[in-house]
PDB file of C-alpha atoms in Angstrom:
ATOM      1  CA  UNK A  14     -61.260  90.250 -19.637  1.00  0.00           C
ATOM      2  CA  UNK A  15     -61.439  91.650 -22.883  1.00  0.00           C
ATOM      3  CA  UNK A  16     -57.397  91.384 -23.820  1.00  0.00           C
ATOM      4  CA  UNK A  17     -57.312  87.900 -22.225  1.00  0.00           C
ATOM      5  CA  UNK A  18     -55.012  85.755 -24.222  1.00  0.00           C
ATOM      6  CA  UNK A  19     -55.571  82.446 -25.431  1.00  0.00           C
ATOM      7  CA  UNK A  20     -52.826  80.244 -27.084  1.00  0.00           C
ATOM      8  CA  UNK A  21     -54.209  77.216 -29.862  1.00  0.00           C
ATOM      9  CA  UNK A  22     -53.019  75.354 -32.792  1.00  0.00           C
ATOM     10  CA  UNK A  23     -53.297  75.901 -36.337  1.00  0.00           C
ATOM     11  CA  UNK A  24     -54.149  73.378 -38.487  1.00  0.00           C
ATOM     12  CA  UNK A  25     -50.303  73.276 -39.801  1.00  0.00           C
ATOM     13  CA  UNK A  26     -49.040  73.124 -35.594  1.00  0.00           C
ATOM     14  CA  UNK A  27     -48.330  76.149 -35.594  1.00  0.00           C
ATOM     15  CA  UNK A  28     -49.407  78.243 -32.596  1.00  0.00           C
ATOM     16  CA  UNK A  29     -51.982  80.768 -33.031  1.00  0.00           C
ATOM     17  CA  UNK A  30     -52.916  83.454 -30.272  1.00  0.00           C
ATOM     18  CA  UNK A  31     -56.474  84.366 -29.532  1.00  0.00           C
ATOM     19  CA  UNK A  32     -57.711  87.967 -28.479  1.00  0.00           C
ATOM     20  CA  UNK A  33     -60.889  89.554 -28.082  1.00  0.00           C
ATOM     21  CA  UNK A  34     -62.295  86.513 -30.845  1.00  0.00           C
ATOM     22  CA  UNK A  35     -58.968  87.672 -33.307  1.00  0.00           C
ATOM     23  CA  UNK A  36     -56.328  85.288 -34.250  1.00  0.00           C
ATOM     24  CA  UNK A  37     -53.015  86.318 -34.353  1.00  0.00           C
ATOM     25  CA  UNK A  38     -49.733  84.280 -35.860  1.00  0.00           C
ATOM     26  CA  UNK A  39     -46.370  84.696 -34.310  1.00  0.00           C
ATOM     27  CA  UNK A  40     -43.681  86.854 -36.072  1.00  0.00           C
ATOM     28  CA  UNK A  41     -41.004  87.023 -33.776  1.00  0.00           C
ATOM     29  CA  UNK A  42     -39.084  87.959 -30.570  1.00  0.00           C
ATOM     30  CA  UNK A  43     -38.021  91.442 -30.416  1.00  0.00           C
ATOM     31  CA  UNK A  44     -34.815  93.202 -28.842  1.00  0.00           C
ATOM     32  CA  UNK A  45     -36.954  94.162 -25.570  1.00  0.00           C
ATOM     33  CA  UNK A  46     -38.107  90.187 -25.352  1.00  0.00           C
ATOM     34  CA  UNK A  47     -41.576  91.090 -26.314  1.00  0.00           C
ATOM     35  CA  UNK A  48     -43.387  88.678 -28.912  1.00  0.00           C
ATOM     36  CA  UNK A  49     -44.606  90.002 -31.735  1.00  0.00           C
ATOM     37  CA  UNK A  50     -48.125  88.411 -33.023  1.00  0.00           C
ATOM     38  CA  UNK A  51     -49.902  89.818 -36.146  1.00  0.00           C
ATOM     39  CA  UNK A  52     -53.702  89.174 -37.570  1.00  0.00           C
ATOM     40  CA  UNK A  53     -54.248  85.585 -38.955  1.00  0.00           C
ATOM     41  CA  UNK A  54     -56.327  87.123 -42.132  1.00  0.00           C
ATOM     42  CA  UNK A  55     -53.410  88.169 -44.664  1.00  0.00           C
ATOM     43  CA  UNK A  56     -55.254  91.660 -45.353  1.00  0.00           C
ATOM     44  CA  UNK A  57     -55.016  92.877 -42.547  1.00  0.00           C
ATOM     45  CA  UNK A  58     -52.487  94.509 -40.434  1.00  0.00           C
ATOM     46  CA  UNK A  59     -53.161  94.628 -36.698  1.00  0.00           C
ATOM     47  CA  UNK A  60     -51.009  93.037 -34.410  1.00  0.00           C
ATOM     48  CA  UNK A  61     -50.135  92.417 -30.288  1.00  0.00           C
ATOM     49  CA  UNK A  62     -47.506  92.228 -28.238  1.00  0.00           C
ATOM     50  CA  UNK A  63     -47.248  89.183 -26.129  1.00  0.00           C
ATOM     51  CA  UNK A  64     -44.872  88.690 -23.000  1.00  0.00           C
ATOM     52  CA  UNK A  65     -42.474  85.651 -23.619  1.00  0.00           C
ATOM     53  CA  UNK A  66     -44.411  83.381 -22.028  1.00  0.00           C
ATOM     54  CA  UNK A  67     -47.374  83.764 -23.679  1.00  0.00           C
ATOM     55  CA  UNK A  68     -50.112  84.573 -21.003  1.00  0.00           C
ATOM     56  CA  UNK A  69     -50.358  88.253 -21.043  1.00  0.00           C
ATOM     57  CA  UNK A  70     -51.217  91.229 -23.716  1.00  0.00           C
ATOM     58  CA  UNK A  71     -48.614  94.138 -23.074  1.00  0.00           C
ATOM     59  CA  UNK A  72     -50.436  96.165 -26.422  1.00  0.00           C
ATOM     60  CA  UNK A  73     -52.777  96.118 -28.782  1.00  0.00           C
ATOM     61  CA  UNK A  74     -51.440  97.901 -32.203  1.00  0.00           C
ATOM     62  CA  UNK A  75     -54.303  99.156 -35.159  1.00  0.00           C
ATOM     63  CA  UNK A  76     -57.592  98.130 -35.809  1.00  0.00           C
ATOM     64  CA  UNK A  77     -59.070  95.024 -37.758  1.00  0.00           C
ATOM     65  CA  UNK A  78     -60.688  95.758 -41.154  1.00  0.00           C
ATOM     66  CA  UNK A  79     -62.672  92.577 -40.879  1.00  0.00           C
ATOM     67  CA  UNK A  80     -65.278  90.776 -38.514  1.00  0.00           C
ATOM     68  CA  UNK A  81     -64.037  88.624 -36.059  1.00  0.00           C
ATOM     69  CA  UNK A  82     -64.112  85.152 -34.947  1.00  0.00           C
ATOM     70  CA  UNK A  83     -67.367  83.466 -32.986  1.00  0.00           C
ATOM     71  CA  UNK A  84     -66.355  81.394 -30.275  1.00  0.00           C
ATOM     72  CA  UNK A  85     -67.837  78.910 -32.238  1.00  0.00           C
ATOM     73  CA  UNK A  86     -65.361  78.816 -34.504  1.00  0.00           C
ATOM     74  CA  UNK A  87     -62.176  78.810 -32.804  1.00  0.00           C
ATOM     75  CA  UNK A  88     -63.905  75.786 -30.497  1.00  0.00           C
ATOM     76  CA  UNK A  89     -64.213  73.903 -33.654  1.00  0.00           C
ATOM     77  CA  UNK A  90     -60.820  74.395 -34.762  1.00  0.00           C
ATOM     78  CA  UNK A  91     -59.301  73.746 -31.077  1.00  0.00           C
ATOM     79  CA  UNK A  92     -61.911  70.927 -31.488  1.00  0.00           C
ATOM     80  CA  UNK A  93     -60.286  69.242 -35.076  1.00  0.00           C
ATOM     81  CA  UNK A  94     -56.807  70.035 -34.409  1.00  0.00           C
ATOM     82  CA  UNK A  95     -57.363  67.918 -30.920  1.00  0.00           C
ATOM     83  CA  UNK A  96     -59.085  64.700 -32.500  1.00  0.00           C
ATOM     84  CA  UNK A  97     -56.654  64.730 -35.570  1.00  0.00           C
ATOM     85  CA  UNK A  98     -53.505  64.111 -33.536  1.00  0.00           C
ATOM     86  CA  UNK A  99     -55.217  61.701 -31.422  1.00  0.00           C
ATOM     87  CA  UNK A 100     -56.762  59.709 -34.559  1.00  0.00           C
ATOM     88  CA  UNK A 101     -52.948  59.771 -35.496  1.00  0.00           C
ATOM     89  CA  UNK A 102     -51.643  58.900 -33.071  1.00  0.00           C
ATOM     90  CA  UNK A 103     -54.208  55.535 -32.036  1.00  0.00           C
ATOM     91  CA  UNK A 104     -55.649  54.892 -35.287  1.00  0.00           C
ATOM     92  CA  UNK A 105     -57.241  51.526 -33.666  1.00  0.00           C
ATOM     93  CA  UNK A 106     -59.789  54.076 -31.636  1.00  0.00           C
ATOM     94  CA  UNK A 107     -63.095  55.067 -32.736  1.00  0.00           C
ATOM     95  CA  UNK A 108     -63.055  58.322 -34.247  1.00  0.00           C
ATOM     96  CA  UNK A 109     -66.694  58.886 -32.440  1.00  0.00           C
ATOM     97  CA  UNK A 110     -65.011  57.660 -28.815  1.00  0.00           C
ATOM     98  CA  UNK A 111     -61.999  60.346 -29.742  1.00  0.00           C
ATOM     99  CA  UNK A 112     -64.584  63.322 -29.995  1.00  0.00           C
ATOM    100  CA  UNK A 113     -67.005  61.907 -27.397  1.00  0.00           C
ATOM    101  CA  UNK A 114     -63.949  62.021 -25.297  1.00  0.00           C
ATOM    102  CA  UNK A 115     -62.963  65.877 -25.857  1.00  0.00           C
ATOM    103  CA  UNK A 116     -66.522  67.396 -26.229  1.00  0.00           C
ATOM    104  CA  UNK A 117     -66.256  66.316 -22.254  1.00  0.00           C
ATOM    105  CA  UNK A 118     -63.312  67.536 -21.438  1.00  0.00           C
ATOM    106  CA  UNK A 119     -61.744  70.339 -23.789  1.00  0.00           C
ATOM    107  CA  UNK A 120     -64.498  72.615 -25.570  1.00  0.00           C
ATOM    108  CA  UNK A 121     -67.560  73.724 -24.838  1.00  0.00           C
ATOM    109  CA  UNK A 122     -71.298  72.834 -26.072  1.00  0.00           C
ATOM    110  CA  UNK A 123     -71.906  74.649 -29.122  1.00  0.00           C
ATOM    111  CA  UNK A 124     -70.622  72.474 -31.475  1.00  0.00           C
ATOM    112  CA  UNK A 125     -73.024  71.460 -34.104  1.00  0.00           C
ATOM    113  CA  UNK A 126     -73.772  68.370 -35.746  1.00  0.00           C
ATOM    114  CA  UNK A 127     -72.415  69.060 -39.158  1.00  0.00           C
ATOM    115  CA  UNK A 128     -69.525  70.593 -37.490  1.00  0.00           C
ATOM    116  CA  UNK A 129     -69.002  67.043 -36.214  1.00  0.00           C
ATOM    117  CA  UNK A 130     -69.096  65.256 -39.263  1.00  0.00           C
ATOM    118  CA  UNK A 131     -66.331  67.609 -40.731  1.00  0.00           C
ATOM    119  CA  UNK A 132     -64.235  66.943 -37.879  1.00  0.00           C
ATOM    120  CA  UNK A 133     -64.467  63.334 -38.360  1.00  0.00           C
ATOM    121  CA  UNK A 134     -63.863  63.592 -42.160  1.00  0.00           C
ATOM    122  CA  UNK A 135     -60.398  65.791 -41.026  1.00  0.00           C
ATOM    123  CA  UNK A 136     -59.320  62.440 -38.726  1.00  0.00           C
ATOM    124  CA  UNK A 137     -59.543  60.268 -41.646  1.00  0.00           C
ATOM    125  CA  UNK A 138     -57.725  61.904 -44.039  1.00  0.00           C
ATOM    126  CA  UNK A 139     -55.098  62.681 -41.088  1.00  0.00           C
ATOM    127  CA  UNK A 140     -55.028  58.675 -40.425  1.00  0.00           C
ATOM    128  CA  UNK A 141     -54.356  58.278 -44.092  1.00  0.00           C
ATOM    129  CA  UNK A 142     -51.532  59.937 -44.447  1.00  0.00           C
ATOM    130  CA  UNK A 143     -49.430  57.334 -41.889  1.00  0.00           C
ATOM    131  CA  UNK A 144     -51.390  54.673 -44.463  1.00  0.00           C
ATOM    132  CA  UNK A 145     -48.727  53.142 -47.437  1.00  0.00           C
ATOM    133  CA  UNK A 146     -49.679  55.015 -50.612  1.00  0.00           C
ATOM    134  CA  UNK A 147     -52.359  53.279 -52.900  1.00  0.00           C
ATOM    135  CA  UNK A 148     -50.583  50.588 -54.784  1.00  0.00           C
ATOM    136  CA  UNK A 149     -51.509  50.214 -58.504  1.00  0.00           C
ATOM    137  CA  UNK A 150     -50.112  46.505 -59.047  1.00  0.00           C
ATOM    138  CA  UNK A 151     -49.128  43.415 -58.189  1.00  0.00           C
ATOM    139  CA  UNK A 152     -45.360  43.766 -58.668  1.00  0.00           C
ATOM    140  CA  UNK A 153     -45.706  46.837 -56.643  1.00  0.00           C
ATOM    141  CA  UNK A 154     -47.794  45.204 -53.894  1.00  0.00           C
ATOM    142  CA  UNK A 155     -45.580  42.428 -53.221  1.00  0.00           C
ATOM    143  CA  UNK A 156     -42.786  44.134 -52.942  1.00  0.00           C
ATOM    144  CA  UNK A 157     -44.058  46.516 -50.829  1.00  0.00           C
ATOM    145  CA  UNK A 158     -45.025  43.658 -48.321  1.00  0.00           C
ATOM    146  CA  UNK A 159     -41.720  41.803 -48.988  1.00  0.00           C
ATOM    147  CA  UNK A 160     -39.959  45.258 -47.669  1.00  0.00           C
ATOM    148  CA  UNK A 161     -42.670  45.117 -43.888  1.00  0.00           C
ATOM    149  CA  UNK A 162     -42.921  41.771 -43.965  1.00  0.00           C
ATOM    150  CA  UNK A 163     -40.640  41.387 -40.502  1.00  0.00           C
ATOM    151  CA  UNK A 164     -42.252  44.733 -39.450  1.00  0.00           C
ATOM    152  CA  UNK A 165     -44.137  44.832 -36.162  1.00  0.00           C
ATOM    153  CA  UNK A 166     -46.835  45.990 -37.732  1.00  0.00           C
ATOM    154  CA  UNK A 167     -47.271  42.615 -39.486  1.00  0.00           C
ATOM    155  CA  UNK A 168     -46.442  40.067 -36.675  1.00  0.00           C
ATOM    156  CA  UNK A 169     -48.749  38.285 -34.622  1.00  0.00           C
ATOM    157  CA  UNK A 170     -47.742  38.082 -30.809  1.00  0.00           C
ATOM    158  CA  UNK A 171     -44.348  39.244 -31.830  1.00  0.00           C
ATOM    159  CA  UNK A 172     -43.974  36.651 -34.074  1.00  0.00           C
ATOM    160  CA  UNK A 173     -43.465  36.501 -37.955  1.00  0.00           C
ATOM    161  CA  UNK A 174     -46.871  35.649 -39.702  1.00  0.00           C
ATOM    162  CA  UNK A 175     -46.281  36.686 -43.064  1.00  0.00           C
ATOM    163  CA  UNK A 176     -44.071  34.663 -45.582  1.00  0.00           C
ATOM    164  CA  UNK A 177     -43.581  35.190 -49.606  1.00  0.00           C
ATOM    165  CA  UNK A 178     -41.245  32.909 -51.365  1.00  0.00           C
ATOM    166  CA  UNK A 179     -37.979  34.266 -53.248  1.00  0.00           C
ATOM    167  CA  UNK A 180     -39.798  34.508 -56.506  1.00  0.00           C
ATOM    168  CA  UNK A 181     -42.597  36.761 -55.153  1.00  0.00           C
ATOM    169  CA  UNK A 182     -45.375  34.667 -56.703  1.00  0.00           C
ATOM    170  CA  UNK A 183     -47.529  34.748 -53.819  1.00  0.00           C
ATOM    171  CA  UNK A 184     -48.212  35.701 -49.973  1.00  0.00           C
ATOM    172  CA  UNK A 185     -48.369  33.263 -46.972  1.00  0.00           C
ATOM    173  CA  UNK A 186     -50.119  34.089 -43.744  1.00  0.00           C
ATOM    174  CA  UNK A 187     -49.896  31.547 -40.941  1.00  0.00           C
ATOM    175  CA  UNK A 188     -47.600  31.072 -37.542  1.00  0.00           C
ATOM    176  CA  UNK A 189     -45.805  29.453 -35.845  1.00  0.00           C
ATOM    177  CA  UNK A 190     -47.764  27.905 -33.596  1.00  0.00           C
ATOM    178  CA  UNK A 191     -50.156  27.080 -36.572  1.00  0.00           C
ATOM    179  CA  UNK A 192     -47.379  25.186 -38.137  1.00  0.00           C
ATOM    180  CA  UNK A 193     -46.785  22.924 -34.886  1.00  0.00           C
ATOM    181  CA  UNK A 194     -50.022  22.277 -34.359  1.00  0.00           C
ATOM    182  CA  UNK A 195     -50.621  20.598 -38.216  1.00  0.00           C
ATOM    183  CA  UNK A 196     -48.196  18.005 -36.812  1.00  0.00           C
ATOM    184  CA  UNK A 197     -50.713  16.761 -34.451  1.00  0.00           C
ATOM    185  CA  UNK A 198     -53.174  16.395 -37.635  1.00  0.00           C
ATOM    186  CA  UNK A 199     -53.263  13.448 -40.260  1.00  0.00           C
ATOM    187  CA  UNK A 200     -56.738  14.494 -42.416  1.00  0.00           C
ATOM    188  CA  UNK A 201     -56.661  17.950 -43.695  1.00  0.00           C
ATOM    189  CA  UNK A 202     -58.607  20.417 -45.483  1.00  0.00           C
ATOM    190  CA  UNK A 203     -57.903  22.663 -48.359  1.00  0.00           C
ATOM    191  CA  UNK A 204     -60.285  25.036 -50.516  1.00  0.00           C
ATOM    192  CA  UNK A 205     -60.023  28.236 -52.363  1.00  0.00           C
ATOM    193  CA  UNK A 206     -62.444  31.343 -53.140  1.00  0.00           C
ATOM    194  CA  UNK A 207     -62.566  34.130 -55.447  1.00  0.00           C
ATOM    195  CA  UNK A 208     -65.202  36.780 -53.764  1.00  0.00           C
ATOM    196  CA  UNK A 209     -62.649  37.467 -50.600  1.00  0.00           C
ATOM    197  CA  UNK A 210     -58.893  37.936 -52.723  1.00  0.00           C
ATOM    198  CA  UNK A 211     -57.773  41.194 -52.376  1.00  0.00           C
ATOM    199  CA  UNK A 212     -56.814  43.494 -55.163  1.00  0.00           C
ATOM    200  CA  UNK A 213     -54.759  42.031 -57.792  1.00  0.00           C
ATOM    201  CA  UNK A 214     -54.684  38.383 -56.741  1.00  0.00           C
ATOM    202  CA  UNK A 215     -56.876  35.917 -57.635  1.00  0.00           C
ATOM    203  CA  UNK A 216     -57.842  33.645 -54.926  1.00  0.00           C
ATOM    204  CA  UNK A 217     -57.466  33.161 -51.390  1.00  0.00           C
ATOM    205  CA  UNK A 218     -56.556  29.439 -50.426  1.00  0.00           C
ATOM    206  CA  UNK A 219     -56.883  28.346 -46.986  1.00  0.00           C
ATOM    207  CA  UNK A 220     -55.885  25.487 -45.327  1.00  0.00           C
ATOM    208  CA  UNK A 221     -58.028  24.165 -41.989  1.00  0.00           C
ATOM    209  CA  UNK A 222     -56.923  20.805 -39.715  1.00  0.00           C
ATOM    210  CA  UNK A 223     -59.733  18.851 -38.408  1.00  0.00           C
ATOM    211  CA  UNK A 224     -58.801  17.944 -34.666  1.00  0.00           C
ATOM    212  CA  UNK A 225     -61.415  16.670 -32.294  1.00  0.00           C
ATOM    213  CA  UNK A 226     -64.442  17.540 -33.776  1.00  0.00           C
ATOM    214  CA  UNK A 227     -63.271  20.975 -35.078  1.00  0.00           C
ATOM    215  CA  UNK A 228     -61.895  22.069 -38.270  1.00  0.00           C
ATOM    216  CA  UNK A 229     -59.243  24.726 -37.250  1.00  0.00           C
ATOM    217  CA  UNK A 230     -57.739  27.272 -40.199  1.00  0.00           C
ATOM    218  CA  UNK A 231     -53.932  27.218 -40.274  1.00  0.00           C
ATOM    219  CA  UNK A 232     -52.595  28.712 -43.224  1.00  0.00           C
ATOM    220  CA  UNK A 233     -54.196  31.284 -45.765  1.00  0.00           C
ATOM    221  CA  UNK A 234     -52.284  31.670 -49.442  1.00  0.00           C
ATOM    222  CA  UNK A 235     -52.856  34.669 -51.619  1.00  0.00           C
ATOM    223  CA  UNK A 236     -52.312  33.585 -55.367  1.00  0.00           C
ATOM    224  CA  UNK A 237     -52.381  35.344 -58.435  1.00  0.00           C
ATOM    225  CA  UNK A 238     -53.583  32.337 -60.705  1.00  0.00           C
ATOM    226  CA  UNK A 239     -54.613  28.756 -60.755  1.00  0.00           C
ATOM    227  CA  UNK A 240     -51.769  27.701 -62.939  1.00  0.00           C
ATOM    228  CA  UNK A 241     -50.641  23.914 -61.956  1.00  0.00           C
ATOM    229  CA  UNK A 242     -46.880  25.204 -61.727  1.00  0.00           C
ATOM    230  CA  UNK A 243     -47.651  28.084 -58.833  1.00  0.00           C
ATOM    231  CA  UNK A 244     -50.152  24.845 -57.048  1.00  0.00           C
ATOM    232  CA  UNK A 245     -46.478  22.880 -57.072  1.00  0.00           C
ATOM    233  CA  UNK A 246     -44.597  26.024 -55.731  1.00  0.00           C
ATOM    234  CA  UNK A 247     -46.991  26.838 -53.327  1.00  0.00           C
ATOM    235  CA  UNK A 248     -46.908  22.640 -51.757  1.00  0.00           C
ATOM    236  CA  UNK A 249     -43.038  22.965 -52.140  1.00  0.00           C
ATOM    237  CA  UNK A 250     -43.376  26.221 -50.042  1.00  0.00           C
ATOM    238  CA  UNK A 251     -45.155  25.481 -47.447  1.00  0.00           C
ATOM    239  CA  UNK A 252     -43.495  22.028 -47.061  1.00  0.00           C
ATOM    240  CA  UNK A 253     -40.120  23.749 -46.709  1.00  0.00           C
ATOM    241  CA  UNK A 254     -41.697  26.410 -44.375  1.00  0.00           C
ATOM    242  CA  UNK A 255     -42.972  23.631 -41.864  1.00  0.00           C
ATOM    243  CA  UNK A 256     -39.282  22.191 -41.649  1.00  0.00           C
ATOM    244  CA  UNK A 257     -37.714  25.204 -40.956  1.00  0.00           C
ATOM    245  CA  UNK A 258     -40.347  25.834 -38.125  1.00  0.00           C
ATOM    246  CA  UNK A 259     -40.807  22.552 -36.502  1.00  0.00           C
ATOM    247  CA  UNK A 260     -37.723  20.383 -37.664  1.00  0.00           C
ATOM    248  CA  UNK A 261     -40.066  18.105 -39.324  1.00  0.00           C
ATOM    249  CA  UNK A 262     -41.061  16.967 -42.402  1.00  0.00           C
ATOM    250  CA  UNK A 263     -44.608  17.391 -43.656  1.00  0.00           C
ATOM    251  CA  UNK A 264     -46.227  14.585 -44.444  1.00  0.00           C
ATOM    252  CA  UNK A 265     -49.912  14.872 -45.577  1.00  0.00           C
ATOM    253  CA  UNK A 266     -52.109  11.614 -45.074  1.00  0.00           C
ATOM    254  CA  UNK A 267     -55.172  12.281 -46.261  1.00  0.00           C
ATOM    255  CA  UNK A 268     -56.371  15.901 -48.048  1.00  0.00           C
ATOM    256  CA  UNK A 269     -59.831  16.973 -49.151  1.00  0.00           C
ATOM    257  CA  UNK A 270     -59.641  19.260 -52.125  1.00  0.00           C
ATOM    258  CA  UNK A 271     -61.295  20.709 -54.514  1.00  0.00           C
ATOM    259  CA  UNK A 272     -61.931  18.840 -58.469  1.00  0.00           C
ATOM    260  CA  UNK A 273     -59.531  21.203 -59.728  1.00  0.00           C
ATOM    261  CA  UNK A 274     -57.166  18.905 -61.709  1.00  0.00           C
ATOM    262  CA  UNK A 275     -54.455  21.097 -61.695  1.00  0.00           C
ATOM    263  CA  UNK A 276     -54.429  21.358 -57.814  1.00  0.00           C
ATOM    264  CA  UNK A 277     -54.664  17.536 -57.692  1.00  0.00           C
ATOM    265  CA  UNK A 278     -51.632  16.802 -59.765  1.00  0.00           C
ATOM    266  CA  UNK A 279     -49.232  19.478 -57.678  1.00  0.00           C
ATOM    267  CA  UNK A 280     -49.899  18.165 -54.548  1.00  0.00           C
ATOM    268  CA  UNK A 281     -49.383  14.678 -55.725  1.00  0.00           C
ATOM    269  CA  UNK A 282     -46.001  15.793 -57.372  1.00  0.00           C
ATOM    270  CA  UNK A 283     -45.389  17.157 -54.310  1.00  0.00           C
ATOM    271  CA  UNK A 284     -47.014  14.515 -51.871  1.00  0.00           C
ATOM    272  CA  UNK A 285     -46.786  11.285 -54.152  1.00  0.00           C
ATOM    273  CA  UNK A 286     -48.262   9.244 -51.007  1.00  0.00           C
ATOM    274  CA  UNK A 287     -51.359  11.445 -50.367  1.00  0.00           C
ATOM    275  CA  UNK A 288     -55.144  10.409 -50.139  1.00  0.00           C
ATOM    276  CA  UNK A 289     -57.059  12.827 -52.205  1.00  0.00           C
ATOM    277  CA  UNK A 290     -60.539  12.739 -50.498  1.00  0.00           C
ATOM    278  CA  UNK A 291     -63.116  14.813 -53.050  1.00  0.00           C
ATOM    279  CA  UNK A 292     -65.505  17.732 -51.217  1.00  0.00           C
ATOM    280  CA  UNK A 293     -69.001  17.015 -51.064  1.00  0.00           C
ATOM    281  CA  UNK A 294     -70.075  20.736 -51.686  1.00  0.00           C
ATOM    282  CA  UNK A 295     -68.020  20.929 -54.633  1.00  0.00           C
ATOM    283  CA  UNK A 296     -69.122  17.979 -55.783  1.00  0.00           C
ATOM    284  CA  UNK A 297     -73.128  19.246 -55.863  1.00  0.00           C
ATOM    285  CA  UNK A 298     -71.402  22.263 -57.047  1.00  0.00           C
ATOM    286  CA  UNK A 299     -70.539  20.646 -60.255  1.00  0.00           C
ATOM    287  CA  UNK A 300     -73.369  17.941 -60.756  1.00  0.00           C
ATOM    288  CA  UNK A 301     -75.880  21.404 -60.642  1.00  0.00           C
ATOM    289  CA  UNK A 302     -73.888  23.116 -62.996  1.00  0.00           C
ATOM    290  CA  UNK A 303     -73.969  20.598 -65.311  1.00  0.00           C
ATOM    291  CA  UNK A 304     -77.677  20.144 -64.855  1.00  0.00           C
ATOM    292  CA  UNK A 305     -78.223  23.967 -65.826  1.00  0.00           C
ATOM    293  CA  UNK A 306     -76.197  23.612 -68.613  1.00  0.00           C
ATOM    294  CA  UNK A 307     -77.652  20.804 -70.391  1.00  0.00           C
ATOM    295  CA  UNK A 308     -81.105  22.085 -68.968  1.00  0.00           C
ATOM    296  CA  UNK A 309     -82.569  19.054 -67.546  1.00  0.00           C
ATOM    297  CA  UNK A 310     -86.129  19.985 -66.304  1.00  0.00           C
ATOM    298  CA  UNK A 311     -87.599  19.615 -62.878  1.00  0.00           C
ATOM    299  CA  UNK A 312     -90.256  16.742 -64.163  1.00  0.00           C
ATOM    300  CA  UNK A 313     -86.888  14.823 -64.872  1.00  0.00           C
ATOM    301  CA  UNK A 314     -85.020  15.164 -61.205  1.00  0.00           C
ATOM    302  CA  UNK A 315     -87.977  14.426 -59.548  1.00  0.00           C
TER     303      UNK A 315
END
C-alpha cells in the first residue's frame, strides 16, 4: 500500500511515522481525535493525519519539496536505535552478538558493512554515557570509589570486596572468604609492580598464600607511593580488616618480600615476630643490575 503507515524511533525516543519512504514527527491531537504528523526535514511543510492509534492514514496534506527516504535508510536507523538501547541496557553483551541478533529478526538485508561499523560506534558512545565521567585525579578518584564502594556494582557474590581506609591513601580489593582462608596459611607471599597500576597510583601490591602446592592471590592494594609510612598503614590496615572479618588476629609467620627496605621495616613495625624470607627473582633482579651498571664483561661471568 502506498499510504501504509509505519511507526519508529528517533534517535532522541521520540516516535517518528513513516509514509510512502517520508518521515513525519508528531504535533498533536486535534479536537476531532485525529493526530497530527508533519515532515521530519524542517523546510518543509507537508503533513498527515493519523487515527489515534497510529495504524492508519486518514489524509495526506501538500507535497514534499525534497527527495525521500530509501528503505535503506530508515532500516538503518530502526537498526541503531534498536542495538543502542540494548547495548544500554546489557552492556556485558557483545555489541557484534546485539546486531547479529536483530539483522535476524528486525530489519531486512540491505544493510551495508560500513553502515555496521557506524552502528556499533553509536552503542559505544550510548554505553558511555551510564559510564562515571573521566576522572582527572587521585583525590577525585578515590572519592569517587569511596562514594560506590558498597554499591552492587562493586561486590563480589553480594559481598563487599572493596575497602579504602579513613584517610583515603589507598584502595583494597579482597573478600571475605579471601580473608578466612589466609588463616589456614603460615608462609606468605607479597610483591608489587608498576606496568599494571591504574591511572594515578603507583603500584599494584598483591598478596598470594601458598597452600598445598599452590600459591593462591588474596588481597590486591592500589598505592600511590612507596613511602615507608603508607607500607605501615597499609600492614595496620589490613591487620585490622582481617579482625573485623574473621575475629582473629593476623599473625604472619613467615613473608617473602621484596629488598625494598622501606617495605621491610613497616611490616616489622607492624609484625615485630615475622620471618622475612628474600625473593629469588628479585634477588637476580638486582645482582644483574648491578652487573650492567658497573659493566662487568661476559669474559668475566663466564
Amino acid at each position: 500500500m502506498e499510504n501504509s503507515l509505519k511507526i519508529i524511533m528517533s534517535e532522541r525516543g521520540k516516535e517518528l511515522s513513516v509514509v510512502s519512504s517520508h518521515k513525519y514527527r508528531f504535533i498533536r491531537k486535534r479536537k476531532d481525535e485525529l493526530l497530527k504528523w508533519i515532515c521530519y526535514n524542517k523546510s518543509c511543510y507537508a503533513s498527515i493525519l493519523t487515527d489515534v492509534k497510529k495504524t492508519q492514514v486518514i489524509a495526506v496534506i501538500g507535497d514534499h519539496k525534497h527527495e525521500a527516504i530509501t528503505p535503506q535508510n530508515i532500516d538503518l536507523q530502526v537498526l541503531r536505535k534498536n542495538c543502542k538501547r540494548k547495548a544500554s541496557d546489557s552492556i556485558s553483551t557483545r555489541p557484534s552478538k546485539i546486531i547479529r541478533k536483530e539483522l535476524l529478526t528486525n530489519v531486512g538485508t540491505d544493510i551495508v558493512h560500513k553502515d555496521i561499523s557506524s552502528v556499533r560506534k553509536a552503542m559505544y558512545m550510548a554505553r558511555q554515557k551510564n559510564f562515571p565521567i573521566h576522572l582527572k585525579s587521585f583525590d577525585e578518584a578515590i572519592d569517587k570509589i569511596w562514594e560506590m564502594q558498597n554499591d552492587d556494582i562493586f561486590k563480589f557474590t553480594n559481598k563487599k570486596c572493596i575497602y579504602i581506609p579513613m584517610n583515603k591513601s589507598f584502595i583494597c580489593i579482597t573478600t571475605e572468604d579471601n580473608l578466612n582462608f589466609m588463616s589456614s596459611c603460615t608462609e606468605y607471599f607479597s610483591d608489587c609492580t608498576f606496568q599494571f597500576a591504574p591511572n594515578f597510583f603507583m603500584q599494584m601490591y598483591t598478596f598470594h598464600c601458598f597452600k598445598n602446592g599452590f600459591y593462591l592471590p588474596v588481597i590486591f592494594i592500589f598505592l600511590k607511593d612507596k613511602f615507608k609510612q603508607t607500607y605501615i598503614e597499609m600492614w595496620k590496615f589490613i591487620k585490622e580488616l582481617y579482625l573485623q572479618h574473621t575475629s582473629q588476629t593476623l599473625n604472619l609467620c613467615k613473608l617473602h618480600i621484596d629488598f625494598e627496605i622501606g617495605a621491610h621495616e613497616a611490616v616489622r613495625e607492624v609484625f615485630p615476630n615475622v620471618q622475612l624470607i628474600g625473593c629469588r627473582f628479585h634477588l637476580n633482579q638486582s645482582w644483574w643490575r648491578n652487573i650492567n651498571s658497573i659493566k662487568i664483561e661476559d669474559s668475566i661471568l663466564g
